PDB file of C-alpha atoms in Angstrom:
ATOM      1  CA  UNK W   1      -9.353 -17.978  -5.361  1.00 94.00           C
ATOM      2  CA  UNK W   2      -6.794 -15.744  -5.477  1.00 96.00           C
ATOM      3  CA  UNK W   3      -4.245 -14.853  -2.190  1.00 97.00           C
ATOM      4  CA  UNK W   4      -2.510 -11.536  -2.360  1.00 97.00           C
ATOM      5  CA  UNK W   5       0.434 -10.634  -0.056  1.00 97.00           C
ATOM      6  CA  UNK W   6       1.543  -7.185   0.506  1.00 97.00           C
ATOM      7  CA  UNK W   7       4.249  -7.103   2.870  1.00 96.00           C
ATOM      8  CA  UNK W   8       5.224  -3.524   4.698  1.00 92.00           C
ATOM      9  CA  UNK W   9       7.120  -2.214   7.053  1.00 89.00           C
ATOM     10  CA  UNK W  10       4.535  -1.645   9.396  1.00 88.00           C
ATOM     11  CA  UNK W  11       1.961  -4.520   8.497  1.00 92.00           C
ATOM     12  CA  UNK W  12       1.075  -7.019   6.384  1.00 95.00           C
ATOM     13  CA  UNK W  13      -1.974  -7.177   4.166  1.00 95.00           C
ATOM     14  CA  UNK W  14      -3.446 -10.241   2.973  1.00 95.00           C
ATOM     15  CA  UNK W  15      -6.463 -10.330   1.114  1.00 96.00           C
ATOM     16  CA  UNK W  16      -8.295 -13.186  -0.816  1.00 96.00           C
ATOM     17  CA  UNK W  17     -10.190 -12.431  -4.180  1.00 97.00           C
ATOM     18  CA  UNK W  18     -12.993 -14.563  -5.420  1.00 94.00           C
ATOM     19  CA  UNK W  19     -12.620 -13.470  -9.163  1.00 92.00           C
ATOM     20  CA  UNK W  20     -15.879 -10.961  -8.629  1.00 95.00           C
ATOM     21  CA  UNK W  21     -14.130  -9.222  -5.622  1.00 96.00           C
ATOM     22  CA  UNK W  22     -12.294  -8.871  -2.586  1.00 97.00           C
ATOM     23  CA  UNK W  23     -13.971 -11.265  -0.034  1.00 95.00           C
ATOM     24  CA  UNK W  24     -11.536 -11.291   2.819  1.00 94.00           C
ATOM     25  CA  UNK W  25      -8.633  -9.013   4.328  1.00 94.00           C
ATOM     26  CA  UNK W  26      -6.684  -9.325   7.228  1.00 94.00           C
ATOM     27  CA  UNK W  27      -3.690  -7.128   8.370  1.00 93.00           C
ATOM     28  CA  UNK W  28      -0.582  -7.925  10.758  1.00 93.00           C
ATOM     29  CA  UNK W  29       1.910  -6.646  12.420  1.00 92.00           C
ATOM     30  CA  UNK W  30       5.303  -7.060  10.664  1.00 93.00           C
ATOM     31  CA  UNK W  31       7.240  -8.361  13.318  1.00 92.00           C
ATOM     32  CA  UNK W  32      11.163  -9.747  11.985  1.00 91.00           C
ATOM     33  CA  UNK W  33      11.655 -11.310  14.690  1.00 90.00           C
ATOM     34  CA  UNK W  34       8.876 -14.094  14.484  1.00 92.00           C
ATOM     35  CA  UNK W  35       9.890 -17.396  12.839  1.00 93.00           C
ATOM     36  CA  UNK W  36       8.804 -19.082   9.740  1.00 93.00           C
ATOM     37  CA  UNK W  37       6.505 -21.147  12.050  1.00 95.00           C
ATOM     38  CA  UNK W  38       4.660 -18.480  13.921  1.00 94.00           C
ATOM     39  CA  UNK W  39       3.607 -16.735  10.696  1.00 94.00           C
ATOM     40  CA  UNK W  40       2.421 -19.841   9.775  1.00 94.00           C
ATOM     41  CA  UNK W  41      -0.028 -20.511  12.870  1.00 95.00           C
ATOM     42  CA  UNK W  42      -1.038 -16.940  12.550  1.00 93.00           C
ATOM     43  CA  UNK W  43      -1.781 -17.061   8.708  1.00 92.00           C
ATOM     44  CA  UNK W  44      -3.549 -21.081   9.345  1.00 92.00           C
ATOM     45  CA  UNK W  45      -5.761 -19.682  12.350  1.00 93.00           C
ATOM     46  CA  UNK W  46      -6.778 -16.341   9.752  1.00 92.00           C
ATOM     47  CA  UNK W  47      -7.811 -18.023   6.849  1.00 88.00           C
ATOM     48  CA  UNK W  48      -9.232 -21.542   8.522  1.00 88.00           C
ATOM     49  CA  UNK W  49     -11.736 -18.873  10.808  1.00 89.00           C
ATOM     50  CA  UNK W  50     -12.859 -17.219   7.243  1.00 90.00           C
ATOM     51  CA  UNK W  51     -13.624 -20.917   6.676  1.00 89.00           C
ATOM     52  CA  UNK W  52     -10.522 -20.826   4.071  1.00 86.00           C
ATOM     53  CA  UNK W  53      -9.194 -24.289   3.067  1.00 82.00           C
ATOM     54  CA  UNK W  54      -6.024 -25.486   0.747  1.00 83.00           C
ATOM     55  CA  UNK W  55      -8.425 -26.416  -2.419  1.00 88.00           C
ATOM     56  CA  UNK W  56      -9.621 -22.989  -2.403  1.00 91.00           C
ATOM     57  CA  UNK W  57      -6.489 -20.708  -3.264  1.00 94.00           C
ATOM     58  CA  UNK W  58      -4.893 -21.997  -6.545  1.00 94.00           C
ATOM     59  CA  UNK W  59      -3.219 -18.459  -7.227  1.00 96.00           C
ATOM     60  CA  UNK W  60      -0.837 -16.085  -5.131  1.00 97.00           C
ATOM     61  CA  UNK W  61       1.146 -12.985  -5.332  1.00 98.00           C
ATOM     62  CA  UNK W  62       3.616 -11.525  -3.173  1.00 98.00           C
ATOM     63  CA  UNK W  63       4.976  -8.023  -2.673  1.00 97.00           C
ATOM     64  CA  UNK W  64       7.361  -7.527  -0.246  1.00 96.00           C
ATOM     65  CA  UNK W  65       9.817  -4.510   0.913  1.00 94.00           C
ATOM     66  CA  UNK W  66      11.159  -6.415   3.858  1.00 94.00           C
ATOM     67  CA  UNK W  67      13.668  -8.857   2.433  1.00 92.00           C
ATOM     68  CA  UNK W  68      13.481 -11.109   5.869  1.00 91.00           C
ATOM     69  CA  UNK W  69      10.156 -11.888   5.654  1.00 95.00           C
ATOM     70  CA  UNK W  70       9.394 -12.521   1.935  1.00 95.00           C
ATOM     71  CA  UNK W  71      11.167 -15.956   1.996  1.00 94.00           C
ATOM     72  CA  UNK W  72       9.118 -16.718   5.148  1.00 94.00           C
ATOM     73  CA  UNK W  73       5.598 -15.824   3.765  1.00 95.00           C
ATOM     74  CA  UNK W  74       6.693 -17.695   0.533  1.00 96.00           C
ATOM     75  CA  UNK W  75       7.192 -20.842   2.406  1.00 96.00           C
ATOM     76  CA  UNK W  76       4.081 -20.872   4.021  1.00 95.00           C
ATOM     77  CA  UNK W  77       2.176 -20.188   1.276  1.00 95.00           C
ATOM     78  CA  UNK W  78       3.247 -23.160  -0.363  1.00 95.00           C
ATOM     79  CA  UNK W  79       3.073 -25.007   2.967  1.00 94.00           C
ATOM     80  CA  UNK W  80      -0.400 -24.058   3.416  1.00 93.00           C
ATOM     81  CA  UNK W  81      -1.900 -24.200  -0.362  1.00 93.00           C
ATOM     82  CA  UNK W  82       0.502 -26.054  -2.599  1.00 93.00           C
ATOM     83  CA  UNK W  83       0.927 -23.104  -4.554  1.00 95.00           C
ATOM     84  CA  UNK W  84       3.898 -21.504  -5.767  1.00 96.00           C
ATOM     85  CA  UNK W  85       3.404 -17.456  -5.191  1.00 97.00           C
ATOM     86  CA  UNK W  86       4.529 -15.177  -8.293  1.00 97.00           C
ATOM     87  CA  UNK W  87       7.431 -12.689  -6.334  1.00 97.00           C
ATOM     88  CA  UNK W  88       6.538  -9.185  -7.335  1.00 97.00           C
ATOM     89  CA  UNK W  89       9.787  -7.809  -9.283  1.00 95.00           C
ATOM     90  CA  UNK W  90      11.039  -5.826 -11.785  1.00 92.00           C
ATOM     91  CA  UNK W  91      11.161  -8.952 -14.219  1.00 93.00           C
ATOM     92  CA  UNK W  92       7.319  -9.483 -14.084  1.00 96.00           C
ATOM     93  CA  UNK W  93       5.237  -8.043 -16.829  1.00 97.00           C
ATOM     94  CA  UNK W  94       3.144  -5.239 -15.010  1.00 97.00           C
ATOM     95  CA  UNK W  95       2.012  -3.535 -18.389  1.00 97.00           C
ATOM     96  CA  UNK W  96       4.680  -0.561 -17.383  1.00 98.00           C
ATOM     97  CA  UNK W  97       7.566   0.211 -19.853  1.00 97.00           C
ATOM     98  CA  UNK W  98      10.241  -2.073 -17.770  1.00 96.00           C
ATOM     99  CA  UNK W  99      13.070   0.160 -19.276  1.00 97.00           C
ATOM    100  CA  UNK W 100      11.611   3.156 -17.441  1.00 97.00           C
ATOM    101  CA  UNK W 101      11.107   1.314 -14.215  1.00 97.00           C
ATOM    102  CA  UNK W 102      13.903   2.471 -11.646  1.00 94.00           C
ATOM    103  CA  UNK W 103      16.299  -0.347 -10.446  1.00 90.00           C
ATOM    104  CA  UNK W 104      15.394   0.756  -6.646  1.00 93.00           C
ATOM    105  CA  UNK W 105      11.642   0.902  -7.054  1.00 96.00           C
ATOM    106  CA  UNK W 106       9.691  -1.177  -4.507  1.00 95.00           C
ATOM    107  CA  UNK W 107       7.339  -3.914  -5.514  1.00 97.00           C
ATOM    108  CA  UNK W 108       4.470  -1.870  -3.797  1.00 96.00           C
ATOM    109  CA  UNK W 109       4.575   1.145  -5.695  1.00 98.00           C
ATOM    110  CA  UNK W 110       5.328  -0.921  -8.799  1.00 98.00           C
ATOM    111  CA  UNK W 111       1.869  -2.274  -8.027  1.00 98.00           C
ATOM    112  CA  UNK W 112       0.330   0.617  -7.559  1.00 98.00           C
ATOM    113  CA  UNK W 113       1.468   1.939 -10.927  1.00 98.00           C
ATOM    114  CA  UNK W 114       0.679  -0.872 -12.718  1.00 98.00           C
ATOM    115  CA  UNK W 115      -3.063  -0.483 -11.243  1.00 98.00           C
ATOM    116  CA  UNK W 116      -3.125   2.873 -11.812  1.00 98.00           C
ATOM    117  CA  UNK W 117      -2.179   2.771 -15.432  1.00 98.00           C
ATOM    118  CA  UNK W 118      -4.399  -0.125 -15.972  1.00 98.00           C
ATOM    119  CA  UNK W 119      -7.106   1.970 -14.568  1.00 97.00           C
ATOM    120  CA  UNK W 120      -6.561   5.551 -16.247  1.00 97.00           C
ATOM    121  CA  UNK W 121      -4.622   4.423 -19.705  1.00 97.00           C
ATOM    122  CA  UNK W 122      -5.475   8.005 -21.225  1.00 96.00           C
ATOM    123  CA  UNK W 123      -4.002  10.280 -18.224  1.00 97.00           C
ATOM    124  CA  UNK W 124      -0.953  10.710 -16.421  1.00 98.00           C
ATOM    125  CA  UNK W 125      -1.476   9.430 -12.804  1.00 98.00           C
ATOM    126  CA  UNK W 126      -0.088  10.438  -9.636  1.00 98.00           C
ATOM    127  CA  UNK W 127      -0.347   7.836  -6.782  1.00 98.00           C
ATOM    128  CA  UNK W 128      -0.496   9.335  -3.323  1.00 98.00           C
ATOM    129  CA  UNK W 129       0.002   6.042  -0.451  1.00 97.00           C
ATOM    130  CA  UNK W 130      -0.663   7.026   2.534  1.00 96.00           C
ATOM    131  CA  UNK W 131       1.243   4.513   4.546  1.00 90.00           C
ATOM    132  CA  UNK W 132       4.539   3.750   6.700  1.00 88.00           C
ATOM    133  CA  UNK W 133       6.329   6.302   4.402  1.00 93.00           C
ATOM    134  CA  UNK W 134       3.822   8.653   2.133  1.00 96.00           C
ATOM    135  CA  UNK W 135       4.926   8.193  -1.609  1.00 97.00           C
ATOM    136  CA  UNK W 136       4.063   9.670  -4.577  1.00 98.00           C
ATOM    137  CA  UNK W 137       4.156   8.017  -7.879  1.00 98.00           C
ATOM    138  CA  UNK W 138       3.805   9.026 -11.312  1.00 98.00           C
ATOM    139  CA  UNK W 139       3.022   7.379 -14.238  1.00 98.00           C
ATOM    140  CA  UNK W 140       2.821   8.723 -17.685  1.00 98.00           C
ATOM    141  CA  UNK W 141      -0.155   7.698 -20.115  1.00 97.00           C
ATOM    142  CA  UNK W 142       2.375   5.572 -22.306  1.00 97.00           C
ATOM    143  CA  UNK W 143       2.804   3.385 -19.202  1.00 98.00           C
ATOM    144  CA  UNK W 144       6.122   5.282 -18.614  1.00 98.00           C
ATOM    145  CA  UNK W 145       7.367   5.709 -14.755  1.00 98.00           C
ATOM    146  CA  UNK W 146       8.130   9.166 -14.106  1.00 98.00           C
ATOM    147  CA  UNK W 147       9.498   8.788 -10.916  1.00 97.00           C
ATOM    148  CA  UNK W 148       8.486   8.966  -7.199  1.00 98.00           C
ATOM    149  CA  UNK W 149       8.701  11.309  -3.933  1.00 98.00           C
ATOM    150  CA  UNK W 150       8.776   9.778  -0.606  1.00 97.00           C
ATOM    151  CA  UNK W 151       8.323  11.662   3.125  1.00 97.00           C
ATOM    152  CA  UNK W 152       7.853  10.260   6.409  1.00 95.00           C
ATOM    153  CA  UNK W 153       4.371   8.615   6.689  1.00 94.00           C
ATOM    154  CA  UNK W 154       1.750  11.046   8.654  1.00 93.00           C
ATOM    155  CA  UNK W 155       1.577   8.352  11.900  1.00 89.00           C
ATOM    156  CA  UNK W 156       5.535   7.876  11.328  1.00 90.00           C
ATOM    157  CA  UNK W 157       6.144  11.915  12.070  1.00 90.00           C
ATOM    158  CA  UNK W 158       3.403  11.631  15.077  1.00 89.00           C
ATOM    159  CA  UNK W 159       5.467   8.931  16.460  1.00 87.00           C
ATOM    160  CA  UNK W 160       8.821  10.727  16.061  1.00 86.00           C
ATOM    161  CA  UNK W 161       6.992  13.824  18.176  1.00 83.00           C
ATOM    162  CA  UNK W 162       5.931  11.512  20.800  1.00 75.00           C
ATOM    163  CA  UNK W 163       9.149   9.545  20.954  1.00 68.00           C
ATOM    164  CA  UNK W 164      11.149  12.454  20.920  1.00 58.00           C
ATOM    165  CA  UNK W 165       9.719  15.004  22.850  1.00 59.00           C
ATOM    166  CA  UNK W 166       8.891  15.285  26.883  1.00 49.00           C
ATOM    167  CA  UNK W 167       5.456  17.130  27.034  1.00 55.00           C
ATOM    168  CA  UNK W 168       3.787  16.257  23.479  1.00 59.00           C
ATOM    169  CA  UNK W 169       0.988  13.415  23.917  1.00 63.00           C
ATOM    170  CA  UNK W 170       0.634  10.297  21.528  1.00 69.00           C
ATOM    171  CA  UNK W 171      -2.841  11.409  19.178  1.00 82.00           C
ATOM    172  CA  UNK W 172      -5.289   9.995  17.139  1.00 84.00           C
ATOM    173  CA  UNK W 173      -4.884  11.511  13.611  1.00 90.00           C
ATOM    174  CA  UNK W 174      -7.973  13.627  12.987  1.00 93.00           C
ATOM    175  CA  UNK W 175      -8.837  16.697  10.992  1.00 95.00           C
ATOM    176  CA  UNK W 176      -9.266  19.152  14.049  1.00 95.00           C
ATOM    177  CA  UNK W 177     -11.842  21.865  14.144  1.00 95.00           C
ATOM    178  CA  UNK W 178      -9.432  24.574  13.363  1.00 96.00           C
ATOM    179  CA  UNK W 179      -5.697  25.214  12.523  1.00 96.00           C
ATOM    180  CA  UNK W 180      -4.969  27.376  15.495  1.00 97.00           C
ATOM    181  CA  UNK W 181      -4.360  24.339  17.792  1.00 95.00           C
ATOM    182  CA  UNK W 182      -5.905  25.399  21.243  1.00 95.00           C
ATOM    183  CA  UNK W 183      -4.439  22.093  23.235  1.00 92.00           C
ATOM    184  CA  UNK W 184      -1.924  19.990  22.218  1.00 88.00           C
ATOM    185  CA  UNK W 185      -3.284  16.981  20.434  1.00 90.00           C
ATOM    186  CA  UNK W 186      -5.559  19.681  18.041  1.00 94.00           C
ATOM    187  CA  UNK W 187      -1.676  21.616  17.547  1.00 93.00           C
ATOM    188  CA  UNK W 188       0.064  18.549  16.312  1.00 91.00           C
ATOM    189  CA  UNK W 189      -3.115  17.453  14.311  1.00 94.00           C
ATOM    190  CA  UNK W 190      -3.270  20.718  12.731  1.00 96.00           C
ATOM    191  CA  UNK W 191       0.585  20.146  12.133  1.00 95.00           C
ATOM    192  CA  UNK W 192       0.497  17.070  10.496  1.00 95.00           C
ATOM    193  CA  UNK W 193      -3.041  16.670   8.901  1.00 96.00           C
ATOM    194  CA  UNK W 194      -3.222  20.245   7.189  1.00 97.00           C
ATOM    195  CA  UNK W 195       0.580  20.138   6.877  1.00 97.00           C
ATOM    196  CA  UNK W 196       0.662  16.979   5.075  1.00 97.00           C
ATOM    197  CA  UNK W 197      -2.718  18.196   3.173  1.00 98.00           C
ATOM    198  CA  UNK W 198      -0.877  21.515   1.789  1.00 98.00           C
ATOM    199  CA  UNK W 199       2.664  19.124   1.018  1.00 98.00           C
ATOM    200  CA  UNK W 200       1.041  16.656  -0.909  1.00 98.00           C
ATOM    201  CA  UNK W 201      -0.776  19.603  -3.045  1.00 98.00           C
ATOM    202  CA  UNK W 202       2.174  21.408  -3.533  1.00 98.00           C
ATOM    203  CA  UNK W 203       4.104  17.836  -4.512  1.00 98.00           C
ATOM    204  CA  UNK W 204       1.081  17.153  -6.897  1.00 98.00           C
ATOM    205  CA  UNK W 205       1.317  20.651  -8.759  1.00 98.00           C
ATOM    206  CA  UNK W 206       5.183  20.560  -9.260  1.00 98.00           C
ATOM    207  CA  UNK W 207       4.917  17.609 -10.947  1.00 98.00           C
ATOM    208  CA  UNK W 208       2.373  18.960 -13.058  1.00 98.00           C
ATOM    209  CA  UNK W 209       4.857  22.021 -13.466  1.00 98.00           C
ATOM    210  CA  UNK W 210       7.479  19.171 -14.571  1.00 97.00           C
ATOM    211  CA  UNK W 211       5.888  17.149 -16.577  1.00 98.00           C
ATOM    212  CA  UNK W 212       3.500  19.632 -18.647  1.00 98.00           C
ATOM    213  CA  UNK W 213       0.340  18.239 -17.952  1.00 97.00           C
ATOM    214  CA  UNK W 214      -2.654  17.624 -15.935  1.00 98.00           C
ATOM    215  CA  UNK W 215      -2.644  14.753 -13.789  1.00 98.00           C
ATOM    216  CA  UNK W 216      -5.273  12.339 -12.436  1.00 98.00           C
ATOM    217  CA  UNK W 217      -4.811  11.485  -8.336  1.00 98.00           C
ATOM    218  CA  UNK W 218      -5.379   8.236  -6.439  1.00 98.00           C
ATOM    219  CA  UNK W 219      -5.000   8.088  -2.855  1.00 98.00           C
ATOM    220  CA  UNK W 220      -4.310   4.573  -1.059  1.00 97.00           C
ATOM    221  CA  UNK W 221      -3.217   3.824   2.210  1.00 92.00           C
ATOM    222  CA  UNK W 222      -4.678   3.663   5.273  1.00 86.00           C
ATOM    223  CA  UNK W 223      -5.097   7.382   6.124  1.00 91.00           C
ATOM    224  CA  UNK W 224      -6.121   8.462   2.875  1.00 95.00           C
ATOM    225  CA  UNK W 225      -9.872   8.782   3.286  1.00 95.00           C
ATOM    226  CA  UNK W 226      -8.966  10.874   6.693  1.00 95.00           C
ATOM    227  CA  UNK W 227      -6.678  13.092   4.758  1.00 96.00           C
ATOM    228  CA  UNK W 228      -8.985  13.432   1.617  1.00 96.00           C
ATOM    229  CA  UNK W 229     -11.465  16.171   2.587  1.00 96.00           C
ATOM    230  CA  UNK W 230      -8.423  18.544   3.189  1.00 97.00           C
ATOM    231  CA  UNK W 231      -7.078  17.644  -0.376  1.00 98.00           C
ATOM    232  CA  UNK W 232      -8.955  18.853  -3.527  1.00 97.00           C
ATOM    233  CA  UNK W 233      -6.589  17.366  -5.859  1.00 97.00           C
ATOM    234  CA  UNK W 234      -7.418  13.847  -5.099  1.00 98.00           C
ATOM    235  CA  UNK W 235      -9.687  12.458  -8.058  1.00 98.00           C
ATOM    236  CA  UNK W 236     -10.157   9.125  -6.335  1.00 97.00           C
ATOM    237  CA  UNK W 237      -9.753   6.758  -3.100  1.00 97.00           C
ATOM    238  CA  UNK W 238      -8.853   3.331  -3.509  1.00 97.00           C
ATOM    239  CA  UNK W 239      -8.467   1.622  -0.428  1.00 93.00           C
ATOM    240  CA  UNK W 240      -7.433  -1.801  -2.276  1.00 96.00           C
ATOM    241  CA  UNK W 241      -5.406  -0.116  -5.166  1.00 98.00           C
ATOM    242  CA  UNK W 242      -2.335  -1.892  -4.106  1.00 97.00           C
ATOM    243  CA  UNK W 243      -4.087  -5.163  -3.825  1.00 97.00           C
ATOM    244  CA  UNK W 244      -5.407  -4.623  -7.248  1.00 98.00           C
ATOM    245  CA  UNK W 245      -2.203  -4.180  -8.674  1.00 98.00           C
ATOM    246  CA  UNK W 246      -1.144  -7.035  -7.210  1.00 98.00           C
ATOM    247  CA  UNK W 247      -4.092  -8.950  -8.841  1.00 98.00           C
ATOM    248  CA  UNK W 248      -3.502  -7.316 -12.001  1.00 98.00           C
ATOM    249  CA  UNK W 249       0.245  -8.575 -12.384  1.00 98.00           C
ATOM    250  CA  UNK W 250      -0.648 -12.318 -11.495  1.00 97.00           C
ATOM    251  CA  UNK W 251      -2.844 -12.504 -13.978  1.00 97.00           C
ATOM    252  CA  UNK W 252      -0.474 -10.689 -16.943  1.00 97.00           C
ATOM    253  CA  UNK W 253       2.139 -13.092 -15.800  1.00 96.00           C
TER     254      UNK W 253
END
């Protein structure tokens, strides 16, 4: 079985694929203060609770945008399963045209684009990832990486409001009953949900204007299903899209 690890700025997502489907997934907080031994205890507990043992995992792949946690996770996978994980970077075979991959492209975005091109090889694709950051990454039908747009994520924006204003409350993000909020919570929901929906729609349209063709849009990330009803340009929601990309890259290398 394959163990895939996606280390992000807010969460580390760990998932196990049995060759047919993802059978387990876990989400833990990205804490750079934790030692390698502390992460070992967390990983061992999660996996043993799911009845996964050393002999079950024979392949592993890691994507990380948090350098301080990369080595810790790599070492613990070797320690737990005696498997050397594939570390995703620009040198791996991703199915994309390497000469078009920007030097600063994160490994999570590389996985997103690789999976998008694999799944929709006849279309230009925009992958909208609703994570800590909101990212829109575009790949052309020939596997060329066309570029990325980055904005603060929805939760990041709400936390900024909550942390920098005295009277605005922390809120759960969901679609409000009206764009015209009648209380603080619905007013924030309106601004964030409808505002971000409009921004994503506009960004997709601008991408199409620049490249001169229509794009296929894949949404992923924690809030993709929540906001999707407001964005009619989304063609597909793929909650495991980044992990599918990591699985693809592991198989290509």
